[in-house]
mmCIF file of C-alpha atoms in Angstrom:
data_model
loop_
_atom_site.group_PDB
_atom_site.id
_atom_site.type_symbol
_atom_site.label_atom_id
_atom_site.label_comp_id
_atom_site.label_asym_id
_atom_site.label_seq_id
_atom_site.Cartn_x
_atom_site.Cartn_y
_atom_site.Cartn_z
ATOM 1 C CA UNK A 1 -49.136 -53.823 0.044
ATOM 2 C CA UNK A 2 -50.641 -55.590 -2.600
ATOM 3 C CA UNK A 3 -50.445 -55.386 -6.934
ATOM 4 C CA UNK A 4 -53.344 -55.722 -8.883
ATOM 5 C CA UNK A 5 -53.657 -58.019 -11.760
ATOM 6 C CA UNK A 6 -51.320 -56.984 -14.366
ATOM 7 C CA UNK A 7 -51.643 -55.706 -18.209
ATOM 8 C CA UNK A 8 -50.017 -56.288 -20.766
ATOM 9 C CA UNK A 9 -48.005 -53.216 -20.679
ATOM 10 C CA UNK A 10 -47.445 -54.221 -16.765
ATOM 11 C CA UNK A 11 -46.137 -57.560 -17.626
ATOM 12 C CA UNK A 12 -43.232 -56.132 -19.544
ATOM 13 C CA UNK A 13 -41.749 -54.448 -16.355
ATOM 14 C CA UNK A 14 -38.217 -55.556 -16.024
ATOM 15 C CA UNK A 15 -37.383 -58.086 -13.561
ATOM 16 C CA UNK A 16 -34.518 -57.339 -10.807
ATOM 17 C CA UNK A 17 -31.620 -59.957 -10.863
ATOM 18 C CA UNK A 18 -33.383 -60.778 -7.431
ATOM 19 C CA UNK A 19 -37.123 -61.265 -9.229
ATOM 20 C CA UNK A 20 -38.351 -58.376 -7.424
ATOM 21 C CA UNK A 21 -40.284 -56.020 -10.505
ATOM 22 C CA UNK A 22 -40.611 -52.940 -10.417
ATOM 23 C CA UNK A 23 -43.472 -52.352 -8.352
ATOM 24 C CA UNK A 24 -41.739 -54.162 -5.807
ATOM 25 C CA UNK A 25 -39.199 -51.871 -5.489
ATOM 26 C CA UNK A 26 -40.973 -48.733 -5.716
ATOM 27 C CA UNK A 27 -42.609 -50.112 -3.117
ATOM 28 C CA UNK A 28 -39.706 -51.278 -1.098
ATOM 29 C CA UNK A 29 -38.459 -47.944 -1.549
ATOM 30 C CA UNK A 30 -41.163 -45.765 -1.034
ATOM 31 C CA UNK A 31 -43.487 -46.910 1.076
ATOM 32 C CA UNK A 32 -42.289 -49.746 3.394
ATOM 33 C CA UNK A 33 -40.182 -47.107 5.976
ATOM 34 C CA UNK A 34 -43.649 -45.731 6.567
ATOM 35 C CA UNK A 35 -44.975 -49.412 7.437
ATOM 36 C CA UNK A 36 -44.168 -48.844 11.042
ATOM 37 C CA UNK A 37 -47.046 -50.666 12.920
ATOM 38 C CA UNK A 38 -45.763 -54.788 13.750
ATOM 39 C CA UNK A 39 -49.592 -55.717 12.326
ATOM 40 C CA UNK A 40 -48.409 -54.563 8.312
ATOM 41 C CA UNK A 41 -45.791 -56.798 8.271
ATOM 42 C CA UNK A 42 -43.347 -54.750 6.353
ATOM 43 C CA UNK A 43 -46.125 -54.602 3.612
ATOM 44 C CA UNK A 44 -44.647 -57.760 2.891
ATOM 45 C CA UNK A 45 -47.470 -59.766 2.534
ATOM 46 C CA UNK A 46 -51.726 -59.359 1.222
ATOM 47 C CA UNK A 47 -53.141 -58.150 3.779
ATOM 48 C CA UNK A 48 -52.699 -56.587 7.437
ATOM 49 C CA UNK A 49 -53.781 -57.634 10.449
ATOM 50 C CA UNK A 50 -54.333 -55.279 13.703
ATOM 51 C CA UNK A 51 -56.100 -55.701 17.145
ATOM 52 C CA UNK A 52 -58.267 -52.547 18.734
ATOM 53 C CA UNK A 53 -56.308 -51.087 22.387
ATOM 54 C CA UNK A 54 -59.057 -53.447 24.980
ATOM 55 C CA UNK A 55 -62.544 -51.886 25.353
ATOM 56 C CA UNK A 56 -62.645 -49.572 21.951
ATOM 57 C CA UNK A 57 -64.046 -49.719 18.583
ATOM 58 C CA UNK A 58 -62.589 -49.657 15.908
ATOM 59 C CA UNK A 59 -63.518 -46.502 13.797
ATOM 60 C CA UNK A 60 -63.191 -46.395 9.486
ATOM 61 C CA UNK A 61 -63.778 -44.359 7.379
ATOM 62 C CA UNK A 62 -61.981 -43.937 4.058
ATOM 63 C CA UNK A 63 -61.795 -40.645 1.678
ATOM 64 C CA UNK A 64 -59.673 -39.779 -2.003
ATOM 65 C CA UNK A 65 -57.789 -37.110 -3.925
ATOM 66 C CA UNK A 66 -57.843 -37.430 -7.792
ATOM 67 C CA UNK A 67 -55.328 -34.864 -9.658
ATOM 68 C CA UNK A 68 -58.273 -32.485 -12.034
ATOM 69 C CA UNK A 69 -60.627 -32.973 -9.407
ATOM 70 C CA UNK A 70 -59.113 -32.674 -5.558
ATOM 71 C CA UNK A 71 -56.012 -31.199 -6.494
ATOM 72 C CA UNK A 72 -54.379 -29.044 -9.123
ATOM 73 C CA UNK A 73 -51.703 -31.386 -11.877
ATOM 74 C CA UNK A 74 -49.645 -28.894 -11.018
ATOM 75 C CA UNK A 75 -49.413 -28.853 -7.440
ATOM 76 C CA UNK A 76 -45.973 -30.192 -5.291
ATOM 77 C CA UNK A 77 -46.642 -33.616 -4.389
ATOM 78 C CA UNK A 78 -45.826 -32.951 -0.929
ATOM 79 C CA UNK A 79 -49.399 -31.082 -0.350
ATOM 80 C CA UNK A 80 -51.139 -34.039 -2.518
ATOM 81 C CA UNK A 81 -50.037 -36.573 0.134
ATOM 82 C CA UNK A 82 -50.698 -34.369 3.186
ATOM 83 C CA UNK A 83 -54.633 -33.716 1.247
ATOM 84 C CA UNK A 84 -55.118 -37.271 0.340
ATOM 85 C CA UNK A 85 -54.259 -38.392 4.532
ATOM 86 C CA UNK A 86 -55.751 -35.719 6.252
ATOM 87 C CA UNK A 87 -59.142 -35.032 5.135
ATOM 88 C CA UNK A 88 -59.567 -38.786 6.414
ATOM 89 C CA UNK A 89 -57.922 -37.460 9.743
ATOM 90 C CA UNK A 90 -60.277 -34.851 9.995
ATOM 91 C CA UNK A 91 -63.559 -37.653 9.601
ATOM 92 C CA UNK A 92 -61.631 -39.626 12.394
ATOM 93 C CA UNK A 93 -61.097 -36.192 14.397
ATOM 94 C CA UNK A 94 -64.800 -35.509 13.978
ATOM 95 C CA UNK A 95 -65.911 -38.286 15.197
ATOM 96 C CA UNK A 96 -64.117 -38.164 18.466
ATOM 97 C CA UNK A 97 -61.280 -41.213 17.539
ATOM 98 C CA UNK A 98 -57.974 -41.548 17.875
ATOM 99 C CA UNK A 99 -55.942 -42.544 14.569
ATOM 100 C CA UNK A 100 -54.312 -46.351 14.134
ATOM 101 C CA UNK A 101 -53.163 -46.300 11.019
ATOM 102 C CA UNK A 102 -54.617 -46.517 7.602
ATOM 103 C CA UNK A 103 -54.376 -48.435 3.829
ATOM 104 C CA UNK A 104 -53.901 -46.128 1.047
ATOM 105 C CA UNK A 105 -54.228 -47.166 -2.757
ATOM 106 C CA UNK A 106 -52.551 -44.874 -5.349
ATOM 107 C CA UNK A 107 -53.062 -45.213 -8.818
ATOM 108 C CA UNK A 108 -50.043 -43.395 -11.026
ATOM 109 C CA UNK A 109 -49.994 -41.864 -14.725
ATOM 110 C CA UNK A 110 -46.899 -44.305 -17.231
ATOM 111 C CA UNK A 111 -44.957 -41.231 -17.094
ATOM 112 C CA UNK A 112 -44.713 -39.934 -13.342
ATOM 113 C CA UNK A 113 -41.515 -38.971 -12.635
ATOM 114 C CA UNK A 114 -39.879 -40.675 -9.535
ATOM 115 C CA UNK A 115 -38.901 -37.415 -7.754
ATOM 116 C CA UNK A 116 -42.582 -36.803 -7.737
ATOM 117 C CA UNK A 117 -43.137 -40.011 -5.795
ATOM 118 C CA UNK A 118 -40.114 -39.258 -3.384
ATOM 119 C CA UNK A 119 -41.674 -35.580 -2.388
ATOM 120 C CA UNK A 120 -45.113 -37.675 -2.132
ATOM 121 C CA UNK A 121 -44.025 -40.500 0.223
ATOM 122 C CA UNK A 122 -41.078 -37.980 2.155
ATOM 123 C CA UNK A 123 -44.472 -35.526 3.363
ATOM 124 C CA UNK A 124 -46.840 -38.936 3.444
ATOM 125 C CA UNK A 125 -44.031 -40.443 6.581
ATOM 126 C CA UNK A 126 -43.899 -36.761 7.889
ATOM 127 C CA UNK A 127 -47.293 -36.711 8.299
ATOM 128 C CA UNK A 128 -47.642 -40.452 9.739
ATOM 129 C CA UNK A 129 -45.435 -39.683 12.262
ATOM 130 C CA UNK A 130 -46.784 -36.565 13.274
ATOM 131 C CA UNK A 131 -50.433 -37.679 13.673
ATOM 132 C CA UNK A 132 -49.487 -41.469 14.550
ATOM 133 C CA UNK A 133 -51.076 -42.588 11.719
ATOM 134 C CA UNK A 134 -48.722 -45.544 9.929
ATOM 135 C CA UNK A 135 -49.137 -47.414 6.748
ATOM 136 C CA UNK A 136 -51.015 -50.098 7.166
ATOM 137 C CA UNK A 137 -50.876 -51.517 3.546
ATOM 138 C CA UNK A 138 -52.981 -51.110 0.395
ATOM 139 C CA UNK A 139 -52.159 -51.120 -3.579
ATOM 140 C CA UNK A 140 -49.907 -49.624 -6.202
ATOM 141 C CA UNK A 141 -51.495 -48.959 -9.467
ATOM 142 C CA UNK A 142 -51.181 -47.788 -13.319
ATOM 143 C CA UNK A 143 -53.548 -44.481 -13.948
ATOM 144 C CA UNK A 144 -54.681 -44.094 -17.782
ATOM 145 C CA UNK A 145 -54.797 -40.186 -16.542
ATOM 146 C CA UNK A 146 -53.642 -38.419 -13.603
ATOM 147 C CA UNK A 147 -52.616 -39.317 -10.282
ATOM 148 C CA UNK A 148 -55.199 -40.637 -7.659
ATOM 149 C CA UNK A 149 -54.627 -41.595 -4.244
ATOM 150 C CA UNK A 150 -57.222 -43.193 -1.832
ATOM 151 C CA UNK A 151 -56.880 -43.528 1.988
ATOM 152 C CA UNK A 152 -59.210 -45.568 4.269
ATOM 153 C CA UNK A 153 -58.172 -44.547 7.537
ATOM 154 C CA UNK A 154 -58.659 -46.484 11.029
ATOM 155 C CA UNK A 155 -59.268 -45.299 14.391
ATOM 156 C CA UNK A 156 -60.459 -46.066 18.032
ATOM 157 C CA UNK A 157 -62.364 -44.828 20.572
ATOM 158 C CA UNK A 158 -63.918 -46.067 23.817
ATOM 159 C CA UNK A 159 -66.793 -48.656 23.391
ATOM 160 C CA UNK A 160 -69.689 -47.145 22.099
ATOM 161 C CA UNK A 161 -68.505 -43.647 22.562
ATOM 162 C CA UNK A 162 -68.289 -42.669 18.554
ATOM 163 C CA UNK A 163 -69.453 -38.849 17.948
ATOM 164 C CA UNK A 164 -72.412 -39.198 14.889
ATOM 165 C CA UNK A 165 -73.955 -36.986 13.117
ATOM 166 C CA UNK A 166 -77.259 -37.926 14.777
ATOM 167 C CA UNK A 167 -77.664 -36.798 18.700
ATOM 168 C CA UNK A 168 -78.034 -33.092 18.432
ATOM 169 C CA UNK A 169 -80.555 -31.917 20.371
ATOM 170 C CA UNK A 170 -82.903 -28.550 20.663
ATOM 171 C CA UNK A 171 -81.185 -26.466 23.101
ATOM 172 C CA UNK A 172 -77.559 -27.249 22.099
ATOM 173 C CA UNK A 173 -74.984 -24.753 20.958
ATOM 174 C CA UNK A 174 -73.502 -24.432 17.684
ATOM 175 C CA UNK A 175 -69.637 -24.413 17.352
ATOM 176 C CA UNK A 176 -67.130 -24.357 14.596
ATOM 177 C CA UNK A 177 -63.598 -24.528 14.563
ATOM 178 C CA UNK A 178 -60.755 -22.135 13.137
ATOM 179 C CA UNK A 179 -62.410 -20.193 9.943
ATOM 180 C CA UNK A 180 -64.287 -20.667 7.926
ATOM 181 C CA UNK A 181 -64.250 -20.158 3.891
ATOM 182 C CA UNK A 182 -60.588 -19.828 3.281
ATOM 183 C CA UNK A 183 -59.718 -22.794 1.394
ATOM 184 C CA UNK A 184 -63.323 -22.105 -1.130
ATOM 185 C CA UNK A 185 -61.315 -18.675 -1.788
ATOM 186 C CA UNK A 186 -58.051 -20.179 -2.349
ATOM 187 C CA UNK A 187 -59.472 -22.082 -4.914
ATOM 188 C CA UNK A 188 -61.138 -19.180 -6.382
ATOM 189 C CA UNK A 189 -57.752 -17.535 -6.508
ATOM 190 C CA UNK A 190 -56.231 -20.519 -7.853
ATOM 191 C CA UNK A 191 -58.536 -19.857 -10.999
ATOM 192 C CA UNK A 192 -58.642 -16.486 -10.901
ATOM 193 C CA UNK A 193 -55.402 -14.919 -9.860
ATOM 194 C CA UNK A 194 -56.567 -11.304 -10.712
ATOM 195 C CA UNK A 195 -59.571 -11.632 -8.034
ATOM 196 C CA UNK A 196 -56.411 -10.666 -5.537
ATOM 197 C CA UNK A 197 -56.812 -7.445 -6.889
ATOM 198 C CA UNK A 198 -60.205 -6.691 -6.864
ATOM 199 C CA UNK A 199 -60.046 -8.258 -3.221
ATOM 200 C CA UNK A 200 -57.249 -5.917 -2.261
ATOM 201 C CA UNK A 201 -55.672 -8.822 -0.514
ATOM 202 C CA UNK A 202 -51.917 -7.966 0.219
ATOM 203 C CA UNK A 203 -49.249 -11.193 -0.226
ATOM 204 C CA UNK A 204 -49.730 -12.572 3.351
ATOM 205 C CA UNK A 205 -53.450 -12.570 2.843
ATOM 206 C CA UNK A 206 -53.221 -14.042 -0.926
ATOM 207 C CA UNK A 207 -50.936 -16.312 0.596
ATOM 208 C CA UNK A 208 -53.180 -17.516 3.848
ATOM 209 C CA UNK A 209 -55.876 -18.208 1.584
ATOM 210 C CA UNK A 210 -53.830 -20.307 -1.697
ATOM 211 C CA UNK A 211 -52.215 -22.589 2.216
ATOM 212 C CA UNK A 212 -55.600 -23.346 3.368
ATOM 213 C CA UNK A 213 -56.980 -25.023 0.273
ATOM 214 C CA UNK A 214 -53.287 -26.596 -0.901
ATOM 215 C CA UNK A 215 -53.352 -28.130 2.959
ATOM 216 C CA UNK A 216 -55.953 -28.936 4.945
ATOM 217 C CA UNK A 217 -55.088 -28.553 9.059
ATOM 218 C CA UNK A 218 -57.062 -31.626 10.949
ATOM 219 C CA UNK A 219 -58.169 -30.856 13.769
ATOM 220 C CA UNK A 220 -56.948 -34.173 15.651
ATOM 221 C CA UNK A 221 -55.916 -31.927 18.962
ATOM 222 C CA UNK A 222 -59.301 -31.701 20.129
ATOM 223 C CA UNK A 223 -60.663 -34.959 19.078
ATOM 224 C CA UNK A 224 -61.274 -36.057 22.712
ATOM 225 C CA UNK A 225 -62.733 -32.650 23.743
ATOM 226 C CA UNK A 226 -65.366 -33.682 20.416
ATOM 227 C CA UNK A 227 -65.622 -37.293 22.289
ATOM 228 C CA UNK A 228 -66.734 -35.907 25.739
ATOM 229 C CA UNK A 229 -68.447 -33.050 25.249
ATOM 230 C CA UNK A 230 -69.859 -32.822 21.915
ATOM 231 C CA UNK A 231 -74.220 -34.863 20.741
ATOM 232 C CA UNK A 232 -73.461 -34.557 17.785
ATOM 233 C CA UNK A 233 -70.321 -33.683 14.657
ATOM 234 C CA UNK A 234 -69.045 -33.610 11.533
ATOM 235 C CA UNK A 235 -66.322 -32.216 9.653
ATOM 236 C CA UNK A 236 -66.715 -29.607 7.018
ATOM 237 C CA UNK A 237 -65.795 -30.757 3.845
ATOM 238 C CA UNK A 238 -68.285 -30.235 1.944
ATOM 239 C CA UNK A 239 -69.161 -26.281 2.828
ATOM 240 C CA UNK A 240 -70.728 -25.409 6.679
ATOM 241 C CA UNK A 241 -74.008 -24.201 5.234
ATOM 242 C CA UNK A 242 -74.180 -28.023 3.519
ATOM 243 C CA UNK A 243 -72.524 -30.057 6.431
ATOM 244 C CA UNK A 244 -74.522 -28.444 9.365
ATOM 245 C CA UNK A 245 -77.649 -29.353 7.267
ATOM 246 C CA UNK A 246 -76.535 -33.156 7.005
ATOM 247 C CA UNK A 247 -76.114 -33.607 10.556
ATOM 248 C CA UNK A 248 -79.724 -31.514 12.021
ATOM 249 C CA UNK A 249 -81.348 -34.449 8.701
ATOM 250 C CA UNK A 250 -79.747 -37.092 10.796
ATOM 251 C CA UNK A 251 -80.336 -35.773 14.571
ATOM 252 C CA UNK A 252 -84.052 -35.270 13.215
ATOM 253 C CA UNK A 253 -83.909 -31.343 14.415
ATOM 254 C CA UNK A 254 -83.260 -27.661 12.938
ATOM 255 C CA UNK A 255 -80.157 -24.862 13.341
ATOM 256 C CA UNK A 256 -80.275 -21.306 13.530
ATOM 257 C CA UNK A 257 -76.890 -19.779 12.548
ATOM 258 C CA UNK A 258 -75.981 -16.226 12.393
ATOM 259 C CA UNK A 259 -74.199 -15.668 9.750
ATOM 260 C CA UNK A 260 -72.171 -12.813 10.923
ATOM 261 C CA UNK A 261 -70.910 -14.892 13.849
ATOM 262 C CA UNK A 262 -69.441 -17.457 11.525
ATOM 263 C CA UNK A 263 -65.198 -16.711 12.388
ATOM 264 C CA UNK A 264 -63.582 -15.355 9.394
ATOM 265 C CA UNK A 265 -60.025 -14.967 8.945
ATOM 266 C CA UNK A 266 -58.577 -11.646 8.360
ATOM 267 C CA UNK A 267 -58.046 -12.304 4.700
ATOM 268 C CA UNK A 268 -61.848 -13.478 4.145
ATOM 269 C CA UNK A 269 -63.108 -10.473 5.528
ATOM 270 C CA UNK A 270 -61.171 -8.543 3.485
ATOM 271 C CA UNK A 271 -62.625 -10.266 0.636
ATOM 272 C CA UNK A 272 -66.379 -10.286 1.836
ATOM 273 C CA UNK A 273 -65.834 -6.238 2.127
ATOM 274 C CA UNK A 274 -64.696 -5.893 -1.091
ATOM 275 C CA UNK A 275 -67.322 -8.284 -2.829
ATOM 276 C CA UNK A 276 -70.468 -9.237 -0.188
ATOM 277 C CA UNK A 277 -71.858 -11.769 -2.641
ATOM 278 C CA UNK A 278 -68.335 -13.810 -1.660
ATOM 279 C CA UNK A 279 -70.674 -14.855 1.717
ATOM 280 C CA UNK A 280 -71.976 -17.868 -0.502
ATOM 281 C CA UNK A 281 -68.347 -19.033 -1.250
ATOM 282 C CA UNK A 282 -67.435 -18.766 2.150
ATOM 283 C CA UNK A 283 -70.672 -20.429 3.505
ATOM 284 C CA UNK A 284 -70.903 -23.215 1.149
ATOM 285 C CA UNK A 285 -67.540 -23.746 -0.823
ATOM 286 C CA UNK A 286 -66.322 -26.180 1.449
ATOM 287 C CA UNK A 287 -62.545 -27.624 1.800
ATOM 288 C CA UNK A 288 -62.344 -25.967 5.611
ATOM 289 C CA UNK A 289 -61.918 -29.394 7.308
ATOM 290 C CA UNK A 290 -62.669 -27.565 10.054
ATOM 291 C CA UNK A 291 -65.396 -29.356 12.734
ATOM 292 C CA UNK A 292 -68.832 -28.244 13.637
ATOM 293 C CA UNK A 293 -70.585 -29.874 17.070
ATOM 294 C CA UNK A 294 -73.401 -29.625 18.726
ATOM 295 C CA UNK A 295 -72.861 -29.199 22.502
ATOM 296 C CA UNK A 296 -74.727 -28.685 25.231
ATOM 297 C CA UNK A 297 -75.130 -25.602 26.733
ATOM 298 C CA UNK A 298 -73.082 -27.441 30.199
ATOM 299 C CA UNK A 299 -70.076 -28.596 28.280
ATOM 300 C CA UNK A 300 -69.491 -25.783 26.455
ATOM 301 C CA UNK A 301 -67.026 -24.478 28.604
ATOM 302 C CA UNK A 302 -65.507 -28.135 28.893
ATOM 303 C CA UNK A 303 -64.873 -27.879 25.220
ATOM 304 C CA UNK A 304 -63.451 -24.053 24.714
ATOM 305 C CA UNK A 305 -61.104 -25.303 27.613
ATOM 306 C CA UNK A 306 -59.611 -27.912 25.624
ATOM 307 C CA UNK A 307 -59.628 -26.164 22.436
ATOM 308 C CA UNK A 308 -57.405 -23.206 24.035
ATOM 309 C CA UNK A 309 -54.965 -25.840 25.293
ATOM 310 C CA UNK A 310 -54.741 -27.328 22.082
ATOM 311 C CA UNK A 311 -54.365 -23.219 20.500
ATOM 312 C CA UNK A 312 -57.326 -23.487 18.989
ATOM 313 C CA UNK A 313 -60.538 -20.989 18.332
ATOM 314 C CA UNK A 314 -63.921 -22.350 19.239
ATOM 315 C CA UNK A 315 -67.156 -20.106 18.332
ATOM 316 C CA UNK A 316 -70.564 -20.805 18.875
ATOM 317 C CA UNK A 317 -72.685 -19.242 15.915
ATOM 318 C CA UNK A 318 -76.142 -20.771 16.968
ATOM 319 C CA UNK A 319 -78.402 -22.942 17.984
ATOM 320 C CA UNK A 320 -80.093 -26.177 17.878
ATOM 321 C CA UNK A 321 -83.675 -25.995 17.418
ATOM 322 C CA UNK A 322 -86.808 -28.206 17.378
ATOM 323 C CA UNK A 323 -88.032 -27.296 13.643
ATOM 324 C CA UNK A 324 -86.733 -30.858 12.269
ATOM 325 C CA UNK A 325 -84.243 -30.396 9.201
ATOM 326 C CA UNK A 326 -84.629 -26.839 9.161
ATOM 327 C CA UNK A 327 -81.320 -25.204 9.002
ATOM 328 C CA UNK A 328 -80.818 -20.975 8.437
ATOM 329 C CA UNK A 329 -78.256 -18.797 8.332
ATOM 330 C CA UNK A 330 -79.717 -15.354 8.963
ATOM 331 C CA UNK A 331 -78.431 -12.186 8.302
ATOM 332 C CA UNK A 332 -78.864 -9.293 10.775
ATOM 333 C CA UNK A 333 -82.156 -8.037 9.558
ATOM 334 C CA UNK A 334 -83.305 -11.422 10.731
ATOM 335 C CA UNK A 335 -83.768 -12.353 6.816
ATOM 336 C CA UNK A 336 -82.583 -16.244 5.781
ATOM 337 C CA UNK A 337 -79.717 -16.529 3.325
ATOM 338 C CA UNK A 338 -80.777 -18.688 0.522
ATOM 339 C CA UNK A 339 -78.038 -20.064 -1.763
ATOM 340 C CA UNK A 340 -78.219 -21.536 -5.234
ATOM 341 C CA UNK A 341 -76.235 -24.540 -4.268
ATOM 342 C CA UNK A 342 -76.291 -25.295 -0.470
ATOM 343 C CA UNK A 343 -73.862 -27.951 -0.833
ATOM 344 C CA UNK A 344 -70.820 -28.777 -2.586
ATOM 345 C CA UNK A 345 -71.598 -32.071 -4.506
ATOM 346 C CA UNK A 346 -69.389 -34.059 -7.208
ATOM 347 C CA UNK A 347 -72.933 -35.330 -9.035
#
């Protein structure tokens, strides 16, 4: 795991009777016992260096959290380090790969307290373990502001067998994972605490929805099932009205949703009861990490197979069709949603 150049202010850091600095041992401390793979070399040295399992590719992709932005200052670091490594496990699980292990950067404020760091990399191991996902290596920082952690995240599958965003084709079903909407919610009711009340959301439902945007849930269990069965995916970051739209611009083709099929948790329909214009939160707010395939109409039950053994809901909520780029969500008069920002965007 590598330093970058130092400041001034950096160059000041106390040396160890051994001549390890600071950083060293922070790093030593922290984040070696997650190094587990042989190819990171105890993140002892610049670089890593890893071979693919024979006959598969090698998939990246790489994703960050930056506190103000991503995250809350506020929130435990625990759920920071679980954010900042699994929305890039959910790219790899929408894509159909299995993880390897990834390189993570994180950049922290003069004044972080170390118990901060020791919540961060305790849930950052738990979480490498549990998705087989080790350290690979990367670089400690100084942030002039908060903290900021970036993950580029490797995986493999089969030669040639990568799930894109392009391959959907007229015909194929529509399917989502889990809910949808929760986490754009939570983060409503992050800002807004009172809208609990106007929602007439009682504490396990206030609760469900504050979980799913403080930590995302991959959805790594069915990332085969995606591999085999699935033309065409992507992961729902960025809202499912915006996401489904990026992949039918690259497969070259249109979608027909209906919107009341989209799966709701118990807690968003309580919401969307008590305040209807909610729908464009829920369609568009993003944070769901959920995935969203297109499958043909002969591996559809392929794919709700595996999903159930992995205890997870599947439901199709439309259809691929031949209008290219067109994408609607249509209510049950037949009338198209329109929505004043389709997308969640940072620019």
């Amino acid at each position: 795991m590598s330093k970058n150049r130092q400041s001034p202010d950096q160059e000041a850091i106390e040396e160890s009777s051994s001549g390890a600095s600071a950083e060293d041992r922070l790093i030593e401390k922290y984040f070696r016992p997650i190094a587990t793979h042989p190819g990171a070399f105890g993140l002892g040295d610049d670089a890593a260096a890893i071979a693919p399992p024979p006959g598969c590719d090698l998939v990246l992709t790489t994703d960050g959290v930056i506190s103000g932005v991503h995250f809350f200052p506020n929130d435990p670091p625990e759920a920071v380090a679980r954010k900042a490594l699994r929305i890039n496990l959910s790219d790899l699980a929408a894509k159909g790969a299995a993880p390897l292990g990834f390189l993570m950067s994180i950049a922290l404020p003069q004044d972080f307290a170390p118990g901060w760091l020791e919540g961060f990399a305790r849930a950052l191991a738990e979480d490498a373990a549990l998705y087989r996902c080790p350290l690979l290596g990367g670089d400690t920082d100084r942030s002039p502001g908060g903290v900021m952690v970036h993950i580029a995240a490797l995986g493999t599958v089969p030669h040639g067998t990568m799930v894109r965003r392009a391959g959907a084709r007229a015909g194929d079903r529509i399917v989502v994972t889990g809910t949808i909407g929760d986490a754009a919610l939570g983060l409503v009711l992050r800002k807004d605490p009172a809208a609990a009340e106007r929602w007439k959301l009682d504490g396990a439902m206030r609760q469900h929805l504050l979980d799913r945007y403080l930590v995302p849930q991959p959805r790594n269990a069915i990332a085969e099932a995606v591999r085999r069965c699935a033309s065409a995916a992507i992961d729902v970051s960025d809202g499912l009205a915006g996401d489904l739209a990026k992949l039918a611009r690259a497969s070259g083709i249109g979608a027909d949703v209906a919107a009341e099929s989209v799966p709701l948790s118990a807690a968003a329909r309580r919401v969307l009861d008590a305040e209807p214009a909610q729908i464009e939160t829920i369609l568009t707010g993003g944070d769901d990490f959920e995935i969203i395939a297109a499958v043909a109409p002969g591996q559809l039950e392929g794919f709700r197979g595996a999903a159930r053994s992995a205890s997870l809901d599947v439901t199709e909520i439309g259809t691929v069709v031949a209008q290219p780029c067109e994408t609607r969500f249509l209510a049950t008069d037949g009338r198209a949603l329109t929505f004043k920002r389709p997308s969640y965007s940072h620019f």
